[in-house]
Amino acid sequence: MTGRTKGWNVDTDSEDLLKEFVAESSENLSAIEQTLLGLETNRSSKDVDEIFRAIHSVKGAAGFFQLTAIERVGHNAETVLEKIRSNDIPVTADIIDILLRTRDTLSNMLFAPDFGNDLDTDDLVAELKYAWSGHSDTAQTVPDEKGFPANNDIEKKTDEKEEDSPVTREIVKREDAKVTAGHADTTANPGPLSNGAEKSTIRIGVDVLDKLLELIGEVVLGRNQFLTKYERDKPFQALSQSITKLHQHVIQIRMQPIGDLFNKYKRTVRDLSRDLGKKIELHIDGGELELDRTILEAFSDPLTHLVRNAVDHGIEKPGERSNSGKGILGNLYLRARHESGQILIEVEDDGKGIHPDVIRARAIEKKLVTEAEAGLISDKDVIHFIFHPGFSTHEHPTTLSGRGVGMDVVRNNLEKIGCMVDISSKPEKGTLIQARIPLTQAIVNSSVIAGLIINIGSYTLAIPQVAVNEVITLSPDVEMQQIARIKDQEVFKLRDKLIPLVHLEDILEIPRTYISSDGQKSQDRRQSFVDRRLGVPRSEAPKNRNQRTGANRRKNNLIFIVLQFKQNYFGVLVDRITGKEEIVVKRLPQLIKHRRVFAGSTILGNGKVALILDINGLVEKAALNFSRQQETHHQAARRVMQDDKQQVVVFNYAPEEYFAVPVNLLSEIDKFKIKDVKKVGNREFIQRHGKSMPLLRLDKALDVSPLETTKEELIFLVPSRIKYPTGIVGCRIITHIELTENLNTKEADENGIMGTFFHNDELITLLDIFTLLQKFDPKRYHKKLSNNIEQCRILLAEDQTFFRQLIVQYFKSYGIKNITVCKNGKEALHALIAKPDGFDIVVSDIEMPVMDGYQLVSTIKTDPRLRDIPAMALTSLNSEENIKKGIDAGFDAYEVKLDKDRVLHRISELYATNKTNPRNA
């Protein structure tokens, strides 16, 4: 500051006061920007007074320091505001423009090397004079070294409403001292700086806060090392709680509401929309959410670019919006909220959106993809090309922004702080950009978080507790039943979901180990848990009879930890959980700073150093694609059935008799002990999840051999999507395989067999579990349908052979014989056009080649010849988003594969409705 005060009569004692003046004036000027913007739409005398006091304070204190340039601009702005206060001039957009530029100029002058003395402010002063007088050459006394002449009326009104700020009190104190000494400067007229009631505040440098946080972090580390020894000591417990509270308060000092950042864009939106001739309103939601200041600073530039993009290229001009049926006022939304252990920040507009075909064409033009490849990319995915460096759909990008130009920089800058960026858009509806940052990334050095301490081999690691969804203990035999393999990804069967399984040893690049039956630790050479089960032809069986099974090669239990990432889940296998602990996050050593699987390091209570796992990094390193892997049984099966492949679980009942059930039709597989079975007449029950569950033995429903009576433990398989859970009994799980062979449906019957197939010389019977249930408990599973449903003419669009056969068989079991089958939406549409009156109901899958279900039904509903035909979606996609999309596209019903009873009842309802349609009368 010393270099800036040369030439002024400022002593050493006054230099600190000058620093305080700059800081306080800067805060006041920053605060009135939002007030000025609000004044444009809602004039309030209170707001005018607030702005006036801030400008008056800056001018008055500047006079004390003889900063004549600042004083001159402030004096004229003060006069404009006084005219507004007295209703002599109206508040217009032009007046607000001038006052905003005045605020900007004063802010710049405060930090200029010479406090703006060399800055040309004549044009601004002339505009201010014109604003309050009506012309720019109004006589104005030129300020001398003693400052501007005071406007006594203004001073009086101001002084009546204000209390002095610390700077003003000090100035007045020094002036009083000068008067007492006989050296008073009677022209000095400092104004108060405070904004209403004085706040008890103190300014502390950021470096001081960082050091304080680091020191309190060390205190927490020391406390942790005494926890085990003194955890029952009451004085120590009180001290421990105080340390935790102290740390939380220090962290809180560094936190700032994200509204401080969001509010800055009110000015950006206002100025840009005025320049572009648009009417745009900015909506802010979640401004109270607090983040560390370093995170807010990192968000500033990317959000600025996104806001400018939305205003410039996203939201249309009033005429365009009116022509497209929208209101002339465009809307831009900035939102922030906590969601599933993450901080979600959204930028959304209701503009013209991004047209996928335009993006697709430009990607082909720039040779990013071939025309054939572009045709295979979904509309949602193709939009992500805008993140490609230099990608733009505009021939002549503006100086403001270009949607796509610089978007790669936006994403890169956000990803540097651990953000995941996503974009979605609907043509003529708008665009939504989401940035998600895990709470583990939003933490700063020396923060304290709750951690789950785990062991992998000889390594100790910590997982942020906020990311842990649940913990499951796996015995070796259960491990084999719960873990399956779908294509190149191992998955864990968690109730009605299949979630990806990640081996931490592979991620950390350390060898896998296991504890053998003799207690020795050995290297595990298996590439997956799903191996050596019914995978060897009978001719080779003898040399494999002594092969170790998963149960006897591994003695120790494993711990399966389910982690949450966004709205998805995945799991990791660990050897042991040693406990939970409050851990102090430390920066990674330089040597491993590049390893994104780690969020930081910590020192545990036992003195050991542990690395903290980063959930984002784990997902990235494991290359998990949740759009394909985080799915229910139904969705997962639908994905792996490419090329007519269907995933099935194979189990045996009697020796040498094997049965299979589609994986996607099961919700649970587990063991039970014979001694736990309770009988009621001829029926058997076990207790499951606190309720009784009936057991279905295959030899009671089918012509198969009975179970071995010497078994003490059996398995059960529970079908998914049924109202009354029933366990289908088996002897043991053999394997999971892809059903690639042609299914022999000639062996199908109405008792519960869909067909048979061979695998490695073994004959396997594929069960129709819903027919089995109907036969087992007809009162519950077989209900009467509407009359004459046998006459219903159904058009089925389904691309997968397995489901085509299954659905057709279900329809025929209820007497429906008139079924036309198509392999994709395009074939179905051609069939409908050829015979518009030939079908009563259309049943369609969603994901199909050539033309999907959404496209098919939207085409049907826009064709006058076809729009009255009821359409039902029958799909594996069961999210609320997919269901809403299906109904919006035009489906009259939406059902998930495959609850036979529910599907057929919905068919019955639609058929009854269609019969009353005038076109069928």
PDB file of N, CA and C in Angstrom, residues 639-676:
ATOM      1  N   ARG A 639     -29.937 -56.071 -21.707  1.00  0.00           N
ATOM      2  CA  ARG A 639     -28.690 -55.604 -22.308  1.00  0.00           C
ATOM      3  C   ARG A 639     -27.851 -56.754 -22.840  1.00  0.00           C
ATOM      4  N   VAL A 640     -27.825 -57.848 -22.119  1.00  0.00           N
ATOM      5  CA  VAL A 640     -26.936 -58.942 -22.522  1.00  0.00           C
ATOM      6  C   VAL A 640     -27.572 -59.867 -23.534  1.00  0.00           C
ATOM      7  N   MET A 641     -28.794 -59.615 -23.915  1.00  0.00           N
ATOM      8  CA  MET A 641     -29.448 -60.501 -24.860  1.00  0.00           C
ATOM      9  C   MET A 641     -29.181 -60.097 -26.302  1.00  0.00           C
ATOM     10  N   GLN A 642     -28.068 -59.434 -26.564  1.00  0.00           N
ATOM     11  CA  GLN A 642     -27.706 -59.142 -27.931  1.00  0.00           C
ATOM     12  C   GLN A 642     -27.412 -60.461 -28.640  1.00  0.00           C
ATOM     13  N   ASP A 643     -27.696 -60.494 -29.915  1.00  0.00           N
ATOM     14  CA  ASP A 643     -27.470 -61.694 -30.721  1.00  0.00           C
ATOM     15  C   ASP A 643     -28.193 -62.901 -30.128  1.00  0.00           C
ATOM     16  N   ASP A 644     -29.411 -62.635 -29.648  1.00  0.00           N
ATOM     17  CA  ASP A 644     -30.264 -63.706 -29.128  1.00  0.00           C
ATOM     18  C   ASP A 644     -29.661 -64.425 -27.928  1.00  0.00           C
ATOM     19  N   LYS A 645     -28.889 -63.712 -27.089  1.00  0.00           N
ATOM     20  CA  LYS A 645     -28.324 -64.322 -25.892  1.00  0.00           C
ATOM     21  C   LYS A 645     -29.161 -63.919 -24.685  1.00  0.00           C
ATOM     22  N   GLN A 646     -29.386 -64.885 -23.815  1.00  0.00           N
ATOM     23  CA  GLN A 646     -30.155 -64.633 -22.608  1.00  0.00           C
ATOM     24  C   GLN A 646     -29.411 -65.240 -21.425  1.00  0.00           C
ATOM     25  N   GLN A 647     -29.235 -64.435 -20.373  1.00  0.00           N
ATOM     26  CA  GLN A 647     -28.533 -64.894 -19.190  1.00  0.00           C
ATOM     27  C   GLN A 647     -29.477 -65.719 -18.324  1.00  0.00           C
ATOM     28  N   VAL A 648     -29.065 -66.924 -17.975  1.00  0.00           N
ATOM     29  CA  VAL A 648     -29.889 -67.789 -17.135  1.00  0.00           C
ATOM     30  C   VAL A 648     -29.044 -68.334 -15.990  1.00  0.00           C
ATOM     31  N   VAL A 649     -29.698 -68.640 -14.882  1.00  0.00           N
ATOM     32  CA  VAL A 649     -29.040 -69.296 -13.765  1.00  0.00           C
ATOM     33  C   VAL A 649     -29.448 -70.772 -13.807  1.00  0.00           C
ATOM     34  N   VAL A 650     -28.458 -71.634 -13.707  1.00  0.00           N
ATOM     35  CA  VAL A 650     -28.690 -73.081 -13.801  1.00  0.00           C
ATOM     36  C   VAL A 650     -28.553 -73.688 -12.403  1.00  0.00           C
ATOM     37  N   PHE A 651     -29.524 -74.537 -12.042  1.00  0.00           N
ATOM     38  CA  PHE A 651     -29.448 -75.237 -10.755  1.00  0.00           C
ATOM     39  C   PHE A 651     -29.906 -76.675 -10.962  1.00  0.00           C
ATOM     40  N   ASN A 652     -29.530 -77.529 -10.044  1.00  0.00           N
ATOM     41  CA  ASN A 652     -30.015 -78.908 -10.151  1.00  0.00           C
ATOM     42  C   ASN A 652     -31.047 -79.174  -9.057  1.00  0.00           C
ATOM     43  N   TYR A 653     -31.892 -80.152  -9.334  1.00  0.00           N
ATOM     44  CA  TYR A 653     -32.933 -80.543  -8.378  1.00  0.00           C
ATOM     45  C   TYR A 653     -32.578 -81.927  -7.857  1.00  0.00           C
ATOM     46  N   ALA A 654     -32.905 -82.942  -8.595  1.00  0.00           N
ATOM     47  CA  ALA A 654     -32.381 -84.280  -8.298  1.00  0.00           C
ATOM     48  C   ALA A 654     -31.031 -84.415  -9.008  1.00  0.00           C
ATOM     49  N   PRO A 655     -30.211 -85.409  -8.617  1.00  0.00           N
ATOM     50  CA  PRO A 655     -28.929 -85.600  -9.288  1.00  0.00           C
ATOM     51  C   PRO A 655     -29.109 -85.772 -10.800  1.00  0.00           C
ATOM     52  N   GLU A 656     -28.254 -85.078 -11.565  1.00  0.00           N
ATOM     53  CA  GLU A 656     -28.226 -85.163 -13.021  1.00  0.00           C
ATOM     54  C   GLU A 656     -29.472 -84.574 -13.691  1.00  0.00           C
ATOM     55  N   GLU A 657     -30.287 -83.831 -12.940  1.00  0.00           N
ATOM     56  CA  GLU A 657     -31.428 -83.140 -13.553  1.00  0.00           C
ATOM     57  C   GLU A 657     -31.236 -81.638 -13.335  1.00  0.00           C
ATOM     58  N   TYR A 658     -31.122 -80.904 -14.446  1.00  0.00           N
ATOM     59  CA  TYR A 658     -30.768 -79.485 -14.380  1.00  0.00           C
ATOM     60  C   TYR A 658     -31.906 -78.621 -14.910  1.00  0.00           C
ATOM     61  N   PHE A 659     -32.061 -77.488 -14.262  1.00  0.00           N
ATOM     62  CA  PHE A 659     -33.117 -76.549 -14.640  1.00  0.00           C
ATOM     63  C   PHE A 659     -32.507 -75.138 -14.736  1.00  0.00           C
ATOM     64  N   ALA A 660     -33.177 -74.302 -15.518  1.00  0.00           N
ATOM     65  CA  ALA A 660     -32.679 -72.928 -15.698  1.00  0.00           C
ATOM     66  C   ALA A 660     -33.842 -71.957 -15.573  1.00  0.00           C
ATOM     67  N   VAL A 661     -33.500 -70.764 -15.059  1.00  0.00           N
ATOM     68  CA  VAL A 661     -34.462 -69.665 -14.943  1.00  0.00           C
ATOM     69  C   VAL A 661     -33.760 -68.401 -15.432  1.00  0.00           C
ATOM     70  N   PRO A 662     -34.409 -67.583 -16.253  1.00  0.00           N
ATOM     71  CA  PRO A 662     -33.789 -66.318 -16.678  1.00  0.00           C
ATOM     72  C   PRO A 662     -33.425 -65.448 -15.482  1.00  0.00           C
ATOM     73  N   VAL A 663     -32.207 -64.935 -15.486  1.00  0.00           N
ATOM     74  CA  VAL A 663     -31.731 -64.114 -14.366  1.00  0.00           C
ATOM     75  C   VAL A 663     -32.644 -62.924 -14.140  1.00  0.00           C
ATOM     76  N   ASN A 664     -33.123 -62.325 -15.232  1.00  0.00           N
ATOM     77  CA  ASN A 664     -33.908 -61.105 -15.094  1.00  0.00           C
ATOM     78  C   ASN A 664     -35.289 -61.342 -14.489  1.00  0.00           C
ATOM     79  N   LEU A 665     -35.679 -62.616 -14.329  1.00  0.00           N
ATOM     80  CA  LEU A 665     -36.979 -62.915 -13.728  1.00  0.00           C
ATOM     81  C   LEU A 665     -36.857 -63.300 -12.262  1.00  0.00           C
ATOM     82  N   LEU A 666     -35.646 -63.134 -11.681  1.00  0.00           N
ATOM     83  CA  LEU A 666     -35.423 -63.491 -10.278  1.00  0.00           C
ATOM     84  C   LEU A 666     -35.086 -62.255  -9.454  1.00  0.00           C
ATOM     85  N   SER A 667     -35.558 -62.235  -8.231  1.00  0.00           N
ATOM     86  CA  SER A 667     -35.224 -61.138  -7.326  1.00  0.00           C
ATOM     87  C   SER A 667     -34.285 -61.575  -6.213  1.00  0.00           C
ATOM     88  N   GLU A 668     -34.226 -62.905  -5.940  1.00  0.00           N
ATOM     89  CA  GLU A 668     -33.434 -63.341  -4.787  1.00  0.00           C
ATOM     90  C   GLU A 668     -33.095 -64.823  -4.917  1.00  0.00           C
ATOM     91  N   ILE A 669     -31.868 -65.173  -4.517  1.00  0.00           N
ATOM     92  CA  ILE A 669     -31.433 -66.567  -4.413  1.00  0.00           C
ATOM     93  C   ILE A 669     -30.747 -66.721  -3.070  1.00  0.00           C
ATOM     94  N   ASP A 670     -31.121 -67.724  -2.322  1.00  0.00           N
ATOM     95  CA  ASP A 670     -30.487 -67.895  -1.015  1.00  0.00           C
ATOM     96  C   ASP A 670     -30.638 -69.347  -0.562  1.00  0.00           C
ATOM     97  N   LYS A 671     -29.982 -69.666   0.566  1.00  0.00           N
ATOM     98  CA  LYS A 671     -30.055 -71.009   1.142  1.00  0.00           C
ATOM     99  C   LYS A 671     -31.022 -71.042   2.316  1.00  0.00           C
ATOM    100  N   PHE A 672     -31.515 -72.234   2.618  1.00  0.00           N
ATOM    101  CA  PHE A 672     -32.295 -72.420   3.830  1.00  0.00           C
ATOM    102  C   PHE A 672     -32.034 -73.827   4.362  1.00  0.00           C
ATOM    103  N   LYS A 673     -32.227 -74.013   5.661  1.00  0.00           N
ATOM    104  CA  LYS A 673     -32.009 -75.306   6.296  1.00  0.00           C
ATOM    105  C   LYS A 673     -33.335 -76.067   6.377  1.00  0.00           C
ATOM    106  N   ILE A 674     -33.267 -77.350   6.108  1.00  0.00           N
ATOM    107  CA  ILE A 674     -34.464 -78.197   6.136  1.00  0.00           C
ATOM    108  C   ILE A 674     -35.156 -78.107   7.497  1.00  0.00           C
ATOM    109  N   LYS A 675     -34.371 -78.002   8.561  1.00  0.00           N
ATOM    110  CA  LYS A 675     -34.959 -77.983   9.904  1.00  0.00           C
ATOM    111  C   LYS A 675     -35.793 -76.720  10.157  1.00  0.00           C
ATOM    112  N   ASP A 676     -35.594 -75.668   9.329  1.00  0.00           N
ATOM    113  CA  ASP A 676     -36.339 -74.429   9.524  1.00  0.00           C
ATOM    114  C   ASP A 676     -37.673 -74.414   8.782  1.00  0.00           C
TER     115      ASP A 676
END
